[in-house]
N, CA, C and O atoms as a MOPAC input file, in Angstrom:
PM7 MOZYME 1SCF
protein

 N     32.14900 1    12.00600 1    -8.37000 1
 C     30.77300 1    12.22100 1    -7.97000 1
 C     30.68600 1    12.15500 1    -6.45100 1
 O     31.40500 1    11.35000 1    -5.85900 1
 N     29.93000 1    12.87500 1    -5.84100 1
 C     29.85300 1    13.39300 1    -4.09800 1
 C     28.50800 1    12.53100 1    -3.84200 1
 O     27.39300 1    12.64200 1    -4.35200 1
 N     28.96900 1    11.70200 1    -2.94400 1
 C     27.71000 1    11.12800 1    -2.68400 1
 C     26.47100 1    11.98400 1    -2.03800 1
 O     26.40600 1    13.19000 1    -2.27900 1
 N     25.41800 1    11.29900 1    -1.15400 1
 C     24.60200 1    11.91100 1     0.14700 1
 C     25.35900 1    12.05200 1     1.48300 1
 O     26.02800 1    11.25500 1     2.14100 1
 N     25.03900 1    13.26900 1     1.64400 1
 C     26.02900 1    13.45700 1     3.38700 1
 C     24.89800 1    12.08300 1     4.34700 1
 O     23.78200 1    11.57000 1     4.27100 1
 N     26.01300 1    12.04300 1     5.09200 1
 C     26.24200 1    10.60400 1     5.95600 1
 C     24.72600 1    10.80700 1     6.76600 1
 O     23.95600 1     9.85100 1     6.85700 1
 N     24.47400 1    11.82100 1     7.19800 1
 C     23.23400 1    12.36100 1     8.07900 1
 C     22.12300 1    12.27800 1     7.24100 1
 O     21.13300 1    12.64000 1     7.87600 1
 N     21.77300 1    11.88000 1     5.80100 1
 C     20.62800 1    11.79900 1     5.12300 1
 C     19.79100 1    11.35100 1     5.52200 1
 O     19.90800 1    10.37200 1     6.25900 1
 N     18.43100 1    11.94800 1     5.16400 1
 C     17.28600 1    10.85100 1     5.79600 1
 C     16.51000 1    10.77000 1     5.21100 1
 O     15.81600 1    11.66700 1     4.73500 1
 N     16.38400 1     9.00600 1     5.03100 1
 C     16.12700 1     8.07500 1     4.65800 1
 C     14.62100 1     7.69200 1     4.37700 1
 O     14.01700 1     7.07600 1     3.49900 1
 N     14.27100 1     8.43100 1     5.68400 1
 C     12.87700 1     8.11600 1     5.79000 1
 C     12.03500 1     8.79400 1     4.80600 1
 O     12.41600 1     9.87300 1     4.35100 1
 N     10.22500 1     7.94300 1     4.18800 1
 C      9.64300 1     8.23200 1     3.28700 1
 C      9.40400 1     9.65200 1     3.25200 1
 O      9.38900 1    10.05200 1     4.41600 1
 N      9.22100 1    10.53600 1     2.48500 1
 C      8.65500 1    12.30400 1     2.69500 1
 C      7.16600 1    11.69000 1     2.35800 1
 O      6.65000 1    10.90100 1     1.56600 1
 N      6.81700 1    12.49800 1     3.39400 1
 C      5.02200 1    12.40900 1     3.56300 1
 C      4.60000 1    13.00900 1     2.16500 1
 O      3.99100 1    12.33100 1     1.33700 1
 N      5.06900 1    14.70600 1     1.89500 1
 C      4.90100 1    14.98600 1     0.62800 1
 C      4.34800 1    13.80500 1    -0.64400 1
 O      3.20300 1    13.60200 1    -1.04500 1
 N      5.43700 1    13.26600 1    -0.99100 1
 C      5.75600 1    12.13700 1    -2.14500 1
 C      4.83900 1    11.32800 1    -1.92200 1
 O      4.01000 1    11.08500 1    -2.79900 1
 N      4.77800 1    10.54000 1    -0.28700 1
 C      4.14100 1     9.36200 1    -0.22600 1
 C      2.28100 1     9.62000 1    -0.65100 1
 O      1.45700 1     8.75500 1    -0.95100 1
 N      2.08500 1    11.17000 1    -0.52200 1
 C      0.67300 1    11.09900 1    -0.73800 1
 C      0.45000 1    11.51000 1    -2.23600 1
 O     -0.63300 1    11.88500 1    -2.68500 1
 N      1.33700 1    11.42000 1    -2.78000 1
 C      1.32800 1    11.97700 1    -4.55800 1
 C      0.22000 1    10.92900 1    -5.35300 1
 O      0.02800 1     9.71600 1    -5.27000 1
 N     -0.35900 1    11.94000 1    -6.10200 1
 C     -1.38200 1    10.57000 1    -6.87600 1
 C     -0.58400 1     9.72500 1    -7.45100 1
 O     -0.63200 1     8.73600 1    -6.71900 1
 N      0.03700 1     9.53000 1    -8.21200 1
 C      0.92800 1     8.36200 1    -8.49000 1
 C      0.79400 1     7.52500 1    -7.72800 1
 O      0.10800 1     6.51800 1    -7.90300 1
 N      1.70900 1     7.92200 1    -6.31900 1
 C      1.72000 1     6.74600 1    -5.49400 1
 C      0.62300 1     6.28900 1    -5.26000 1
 O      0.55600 1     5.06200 1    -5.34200 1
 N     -0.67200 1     7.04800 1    -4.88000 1
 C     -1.79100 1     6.34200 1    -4.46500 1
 C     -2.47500 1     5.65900 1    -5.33300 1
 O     -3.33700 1     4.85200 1    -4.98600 1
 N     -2.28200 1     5.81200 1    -6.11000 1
 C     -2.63800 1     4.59000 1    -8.00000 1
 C     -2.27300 1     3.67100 1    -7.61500 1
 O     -3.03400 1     2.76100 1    -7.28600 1
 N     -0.79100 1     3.59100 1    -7.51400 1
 C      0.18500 1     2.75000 1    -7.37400 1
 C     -0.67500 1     1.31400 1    -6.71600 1
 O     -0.95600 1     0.21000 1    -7.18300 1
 N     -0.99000 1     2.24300 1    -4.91400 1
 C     -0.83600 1     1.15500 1    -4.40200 1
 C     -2.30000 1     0.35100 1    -4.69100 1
 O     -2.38600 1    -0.87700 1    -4.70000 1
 N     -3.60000 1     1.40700 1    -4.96100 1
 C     -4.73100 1     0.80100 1    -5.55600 1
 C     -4.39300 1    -0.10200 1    -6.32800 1
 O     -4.76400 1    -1.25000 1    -6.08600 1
 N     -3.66700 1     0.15700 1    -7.36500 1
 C     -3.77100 1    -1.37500 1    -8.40400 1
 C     -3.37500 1    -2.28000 1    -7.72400 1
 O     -4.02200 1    -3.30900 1    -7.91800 1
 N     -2.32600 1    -2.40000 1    -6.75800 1
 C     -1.68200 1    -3.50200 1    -5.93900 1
 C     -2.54900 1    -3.90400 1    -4.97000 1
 O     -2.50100 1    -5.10900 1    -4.72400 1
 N     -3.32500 1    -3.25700 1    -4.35000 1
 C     -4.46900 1    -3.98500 1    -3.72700 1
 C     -5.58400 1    -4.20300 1    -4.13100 1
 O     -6.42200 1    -4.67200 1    -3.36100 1
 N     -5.95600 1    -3.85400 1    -5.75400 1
 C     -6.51600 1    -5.04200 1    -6.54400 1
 C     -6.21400 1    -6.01400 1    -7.09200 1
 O     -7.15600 1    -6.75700 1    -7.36900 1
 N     -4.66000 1    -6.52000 1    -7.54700 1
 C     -3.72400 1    -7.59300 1    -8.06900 1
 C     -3.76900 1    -8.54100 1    -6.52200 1
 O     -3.81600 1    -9.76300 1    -6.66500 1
 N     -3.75800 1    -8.07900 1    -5.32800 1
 C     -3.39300 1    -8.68900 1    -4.27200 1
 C     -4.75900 1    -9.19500 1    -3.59000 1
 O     -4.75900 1   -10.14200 1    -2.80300 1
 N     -6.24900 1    -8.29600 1    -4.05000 1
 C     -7.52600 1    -9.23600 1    -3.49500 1
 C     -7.53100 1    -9.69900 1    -4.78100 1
 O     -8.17600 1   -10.09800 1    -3.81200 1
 N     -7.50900 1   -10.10800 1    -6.00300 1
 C     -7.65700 1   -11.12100 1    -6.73400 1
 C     -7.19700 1   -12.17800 1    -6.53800 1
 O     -7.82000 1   -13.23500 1    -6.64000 1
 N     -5.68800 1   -12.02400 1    -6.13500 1
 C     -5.10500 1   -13.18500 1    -5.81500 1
 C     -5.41400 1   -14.38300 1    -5.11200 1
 O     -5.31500 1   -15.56000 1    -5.46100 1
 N     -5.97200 1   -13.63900 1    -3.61500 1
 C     -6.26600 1   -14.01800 1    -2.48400 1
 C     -7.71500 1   -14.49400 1    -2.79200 1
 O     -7.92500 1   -15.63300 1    -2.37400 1
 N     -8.89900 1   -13.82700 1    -3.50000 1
 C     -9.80500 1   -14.68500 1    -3.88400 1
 C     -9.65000 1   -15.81200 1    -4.70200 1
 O    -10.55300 1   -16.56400 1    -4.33200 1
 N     -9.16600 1   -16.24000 1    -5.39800 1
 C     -8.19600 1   -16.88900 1    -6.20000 1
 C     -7.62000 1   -18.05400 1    -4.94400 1
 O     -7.33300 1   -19.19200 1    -5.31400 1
 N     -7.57900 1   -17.93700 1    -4.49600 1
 C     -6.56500 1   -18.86900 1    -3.34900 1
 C     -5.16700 1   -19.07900 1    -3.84400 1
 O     -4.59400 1   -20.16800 1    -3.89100 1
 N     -4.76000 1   -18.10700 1    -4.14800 1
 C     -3.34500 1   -18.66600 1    -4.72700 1
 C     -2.41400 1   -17.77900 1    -4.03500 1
 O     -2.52200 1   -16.71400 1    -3.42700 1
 N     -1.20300 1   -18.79300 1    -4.41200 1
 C     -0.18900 1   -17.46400 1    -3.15700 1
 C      0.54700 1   -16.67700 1    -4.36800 1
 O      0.56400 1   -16.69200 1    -5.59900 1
 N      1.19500 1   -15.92200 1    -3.20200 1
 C      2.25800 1   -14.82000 1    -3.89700 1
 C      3.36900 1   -15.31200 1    -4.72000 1
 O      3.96200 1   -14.63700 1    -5.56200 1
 N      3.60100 1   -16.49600 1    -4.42900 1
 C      4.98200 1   -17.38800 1    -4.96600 1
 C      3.93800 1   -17.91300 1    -6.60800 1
 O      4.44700 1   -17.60600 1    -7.68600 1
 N      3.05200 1   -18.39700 1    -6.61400 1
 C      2.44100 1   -19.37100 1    -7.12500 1
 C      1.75700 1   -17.61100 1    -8.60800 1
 O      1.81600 1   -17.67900 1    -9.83600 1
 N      1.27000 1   -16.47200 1    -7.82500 1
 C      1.64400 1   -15.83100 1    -8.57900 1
 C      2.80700 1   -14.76500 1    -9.77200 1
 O      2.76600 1   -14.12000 1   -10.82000 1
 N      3.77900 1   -15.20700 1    -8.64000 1
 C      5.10900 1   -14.63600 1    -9.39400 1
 C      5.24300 1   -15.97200 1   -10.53500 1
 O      5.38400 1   -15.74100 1   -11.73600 1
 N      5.19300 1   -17.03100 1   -10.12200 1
 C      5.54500 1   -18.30200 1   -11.52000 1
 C      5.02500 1   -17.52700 1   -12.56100 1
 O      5.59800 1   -17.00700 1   -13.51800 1
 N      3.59100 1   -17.53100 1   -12.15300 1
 C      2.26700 1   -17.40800 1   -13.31300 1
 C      3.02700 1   -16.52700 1   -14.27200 1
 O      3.45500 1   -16.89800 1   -15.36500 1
 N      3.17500 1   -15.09500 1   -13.65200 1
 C      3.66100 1   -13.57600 1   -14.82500 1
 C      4.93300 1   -14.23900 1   -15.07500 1
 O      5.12600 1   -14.40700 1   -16.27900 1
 N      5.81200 1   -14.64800 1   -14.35800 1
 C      7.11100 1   -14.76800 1   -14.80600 1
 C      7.78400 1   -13.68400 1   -14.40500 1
 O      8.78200 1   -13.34500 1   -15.04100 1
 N      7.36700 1   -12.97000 1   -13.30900 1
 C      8.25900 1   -11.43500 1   -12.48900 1
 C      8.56000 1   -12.10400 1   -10.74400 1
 O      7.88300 1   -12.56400 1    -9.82400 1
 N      9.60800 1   -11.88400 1   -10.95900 1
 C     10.37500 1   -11.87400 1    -9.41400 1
 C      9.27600 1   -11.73500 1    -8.57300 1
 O      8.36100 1   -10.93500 1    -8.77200 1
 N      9.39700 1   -12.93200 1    -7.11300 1
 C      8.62800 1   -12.79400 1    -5.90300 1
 C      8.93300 1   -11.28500 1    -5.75400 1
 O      8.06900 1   -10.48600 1    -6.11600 1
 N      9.87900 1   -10.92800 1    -5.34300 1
 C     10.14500 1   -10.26000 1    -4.68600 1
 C      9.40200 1    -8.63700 1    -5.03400 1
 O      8.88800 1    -7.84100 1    -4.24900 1
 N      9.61700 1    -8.54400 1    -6.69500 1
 C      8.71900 1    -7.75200 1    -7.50600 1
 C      7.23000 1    -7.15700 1    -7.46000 1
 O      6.61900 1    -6.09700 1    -7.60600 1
 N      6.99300 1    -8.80300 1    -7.10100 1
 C      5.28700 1    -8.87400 1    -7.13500 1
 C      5.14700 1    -8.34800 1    -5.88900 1
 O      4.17300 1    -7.60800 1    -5.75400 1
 N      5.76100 1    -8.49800 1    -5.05200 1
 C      5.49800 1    -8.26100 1    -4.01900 1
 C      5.43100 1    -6.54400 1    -3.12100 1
 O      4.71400 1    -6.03500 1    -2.26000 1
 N      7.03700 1    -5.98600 1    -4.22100 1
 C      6.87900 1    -4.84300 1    -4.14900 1
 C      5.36900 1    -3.75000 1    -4.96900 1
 O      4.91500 1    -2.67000 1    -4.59200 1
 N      4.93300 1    -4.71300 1    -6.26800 1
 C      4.12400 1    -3.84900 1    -6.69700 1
 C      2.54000 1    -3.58100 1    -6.04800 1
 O      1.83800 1    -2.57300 1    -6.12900 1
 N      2.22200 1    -5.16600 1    -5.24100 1
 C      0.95100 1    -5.37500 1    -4.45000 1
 C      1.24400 1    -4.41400 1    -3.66700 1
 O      0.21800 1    -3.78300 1    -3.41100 1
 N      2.47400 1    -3.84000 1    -2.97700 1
 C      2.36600 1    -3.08500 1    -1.91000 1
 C      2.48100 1    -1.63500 1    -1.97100 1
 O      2.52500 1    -0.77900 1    -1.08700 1
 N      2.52600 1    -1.56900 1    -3.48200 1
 C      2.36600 1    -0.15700 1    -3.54800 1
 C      3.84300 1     0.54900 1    -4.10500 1
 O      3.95900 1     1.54800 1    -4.81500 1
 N      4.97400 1    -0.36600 1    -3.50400 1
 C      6.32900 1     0.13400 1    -3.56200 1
 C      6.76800 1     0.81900 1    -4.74400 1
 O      7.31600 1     1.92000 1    -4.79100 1
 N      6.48600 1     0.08800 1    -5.65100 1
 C      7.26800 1     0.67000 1    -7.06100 1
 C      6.06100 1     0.46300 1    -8.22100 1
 O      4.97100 1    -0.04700 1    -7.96000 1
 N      6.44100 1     0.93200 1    -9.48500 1
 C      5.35300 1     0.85800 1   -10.67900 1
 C      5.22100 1    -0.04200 1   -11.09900 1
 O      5.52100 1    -1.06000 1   -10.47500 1
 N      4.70000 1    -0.08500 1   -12.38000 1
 C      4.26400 1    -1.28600 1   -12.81200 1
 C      4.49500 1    -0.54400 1   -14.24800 1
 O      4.18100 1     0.63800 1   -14.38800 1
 N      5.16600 1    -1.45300 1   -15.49600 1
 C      4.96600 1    -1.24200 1   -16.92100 1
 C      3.79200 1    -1.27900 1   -17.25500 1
 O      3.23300 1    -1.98000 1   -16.41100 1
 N      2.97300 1    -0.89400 1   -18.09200 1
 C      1.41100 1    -1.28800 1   -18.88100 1
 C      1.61100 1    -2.91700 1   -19.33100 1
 O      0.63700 1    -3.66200 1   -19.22500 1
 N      2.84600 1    -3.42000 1   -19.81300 1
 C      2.65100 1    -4.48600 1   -20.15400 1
 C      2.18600 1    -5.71000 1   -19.42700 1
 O      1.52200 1    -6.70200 1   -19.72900 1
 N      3.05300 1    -5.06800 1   -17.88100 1
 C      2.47200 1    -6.17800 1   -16.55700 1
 C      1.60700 1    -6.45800 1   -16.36400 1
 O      1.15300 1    -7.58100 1   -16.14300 1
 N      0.86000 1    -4.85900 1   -16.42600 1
 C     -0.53900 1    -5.01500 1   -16.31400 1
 C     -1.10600 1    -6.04800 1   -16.94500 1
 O     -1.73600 1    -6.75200 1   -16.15500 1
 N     -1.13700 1    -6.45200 1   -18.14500 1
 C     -1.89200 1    -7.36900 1   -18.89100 1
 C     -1.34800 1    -8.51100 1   -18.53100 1
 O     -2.06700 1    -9.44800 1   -18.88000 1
 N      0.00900 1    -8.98000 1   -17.75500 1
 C      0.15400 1   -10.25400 1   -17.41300 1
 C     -0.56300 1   -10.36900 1   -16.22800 1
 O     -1.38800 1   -11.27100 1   -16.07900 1
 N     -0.27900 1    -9.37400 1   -15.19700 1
 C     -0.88700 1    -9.65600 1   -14.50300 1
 C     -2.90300 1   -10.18600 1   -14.67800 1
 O     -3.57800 1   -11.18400 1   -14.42400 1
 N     -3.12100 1    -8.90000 1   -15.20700 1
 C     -4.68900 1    -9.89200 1   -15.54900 1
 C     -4.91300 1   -11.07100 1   -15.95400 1
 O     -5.90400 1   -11.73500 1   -15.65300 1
 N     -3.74300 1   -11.51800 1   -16.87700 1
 C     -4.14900 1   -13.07300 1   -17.47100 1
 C     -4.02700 1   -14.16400 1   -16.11300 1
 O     -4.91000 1   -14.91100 1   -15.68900 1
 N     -2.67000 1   -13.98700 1   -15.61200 1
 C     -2.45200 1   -14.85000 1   -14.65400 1
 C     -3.65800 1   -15.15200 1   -13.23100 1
 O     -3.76100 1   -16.15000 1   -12.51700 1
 N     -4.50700 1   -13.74700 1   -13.21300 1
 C     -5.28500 1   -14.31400 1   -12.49100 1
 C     -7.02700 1   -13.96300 1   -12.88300 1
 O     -7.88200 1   -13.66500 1   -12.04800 1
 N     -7.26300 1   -14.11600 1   -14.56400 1
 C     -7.95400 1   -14.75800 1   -14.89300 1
 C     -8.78300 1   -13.52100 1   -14.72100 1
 O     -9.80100 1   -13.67700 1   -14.04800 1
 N     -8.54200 1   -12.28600 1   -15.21000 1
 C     -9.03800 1   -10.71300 1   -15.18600 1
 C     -8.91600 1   -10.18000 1   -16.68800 1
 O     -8.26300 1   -10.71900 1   -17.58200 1
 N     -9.58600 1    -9.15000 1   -16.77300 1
 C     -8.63800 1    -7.94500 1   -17.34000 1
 C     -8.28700 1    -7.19800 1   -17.07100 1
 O     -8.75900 1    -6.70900 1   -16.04400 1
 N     -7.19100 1    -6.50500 1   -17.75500 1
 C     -6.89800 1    -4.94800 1   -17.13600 1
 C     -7.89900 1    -3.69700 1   -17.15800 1
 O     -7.61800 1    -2.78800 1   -16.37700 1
 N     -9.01200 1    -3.55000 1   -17.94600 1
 C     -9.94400 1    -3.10000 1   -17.35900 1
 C    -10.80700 1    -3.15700 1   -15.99800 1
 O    -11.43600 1    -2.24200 1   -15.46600 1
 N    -10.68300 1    -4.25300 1   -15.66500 1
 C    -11.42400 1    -4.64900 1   -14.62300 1
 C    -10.57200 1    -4.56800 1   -12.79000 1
 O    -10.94300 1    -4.48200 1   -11.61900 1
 N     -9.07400 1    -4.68100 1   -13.69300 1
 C     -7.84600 1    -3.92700 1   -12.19800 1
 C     -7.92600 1    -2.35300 1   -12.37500 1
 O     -7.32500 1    -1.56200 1   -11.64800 1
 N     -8.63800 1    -2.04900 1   -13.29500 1
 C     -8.02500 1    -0.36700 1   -13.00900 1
 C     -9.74700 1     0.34500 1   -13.05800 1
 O     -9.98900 1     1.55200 1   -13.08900 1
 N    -10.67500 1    -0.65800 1   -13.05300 1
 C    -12.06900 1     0.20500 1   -12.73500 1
 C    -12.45900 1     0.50800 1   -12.13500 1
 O    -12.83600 1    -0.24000 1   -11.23400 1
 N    -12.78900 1     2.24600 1   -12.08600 1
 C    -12.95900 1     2.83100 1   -10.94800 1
 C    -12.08100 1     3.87700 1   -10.11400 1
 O    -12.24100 1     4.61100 1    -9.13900 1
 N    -11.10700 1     3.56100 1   -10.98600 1
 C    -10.02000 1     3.82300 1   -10.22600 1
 C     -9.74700 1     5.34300 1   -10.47600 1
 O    -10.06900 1     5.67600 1   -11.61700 1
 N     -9.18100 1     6.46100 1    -9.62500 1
 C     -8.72500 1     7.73400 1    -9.66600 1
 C     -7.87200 1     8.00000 1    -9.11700 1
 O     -7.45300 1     9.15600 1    -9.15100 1

């Protein structure tokens, strides 16, 4: 298997980054991330809660990567939501 030539680049494609997906993406994560924060609780203190990697949570508040449907519903429990109420409104 041939890897990527050495000169690849790396950097995000504007294309992709404005795809609805992504922009879902990062909406739900900056509703998981002002709940939190109203909540007074941290990012560490929410990764315990779901039981998903800091590092995870952290990628999904920011938009980085997806989220299963199932998260979704941990995530609502852990901070005392539903998943209706992270995704209302939303387009």
């Amino acid at each position: 298997m041939q890897g990527l030539p050495r000169d690849y680049d790396w950097s995000p494609r504007e294309d992709l980054a404005d795809a609805p997906g992504v922009r879902l993406r990062a909406k739900v994560g900056r509703r998981i991330e002002n709940r939190r924060l109203a909540l007074g609780m941290s990012q560490c203190e929410l990764a315990r809660r779901t039981g998903i990697p800091q590092g995870t949570v952290s990628d999904i508040v920011r938009g980085d990567c997806g989220m299963r449907l199932d998260r979704l519903f941990v995530f609502a429990e852990a901070l005392r939501t539903t998943p209706s109420k992270l995704l209302e409104g939303l387009r």
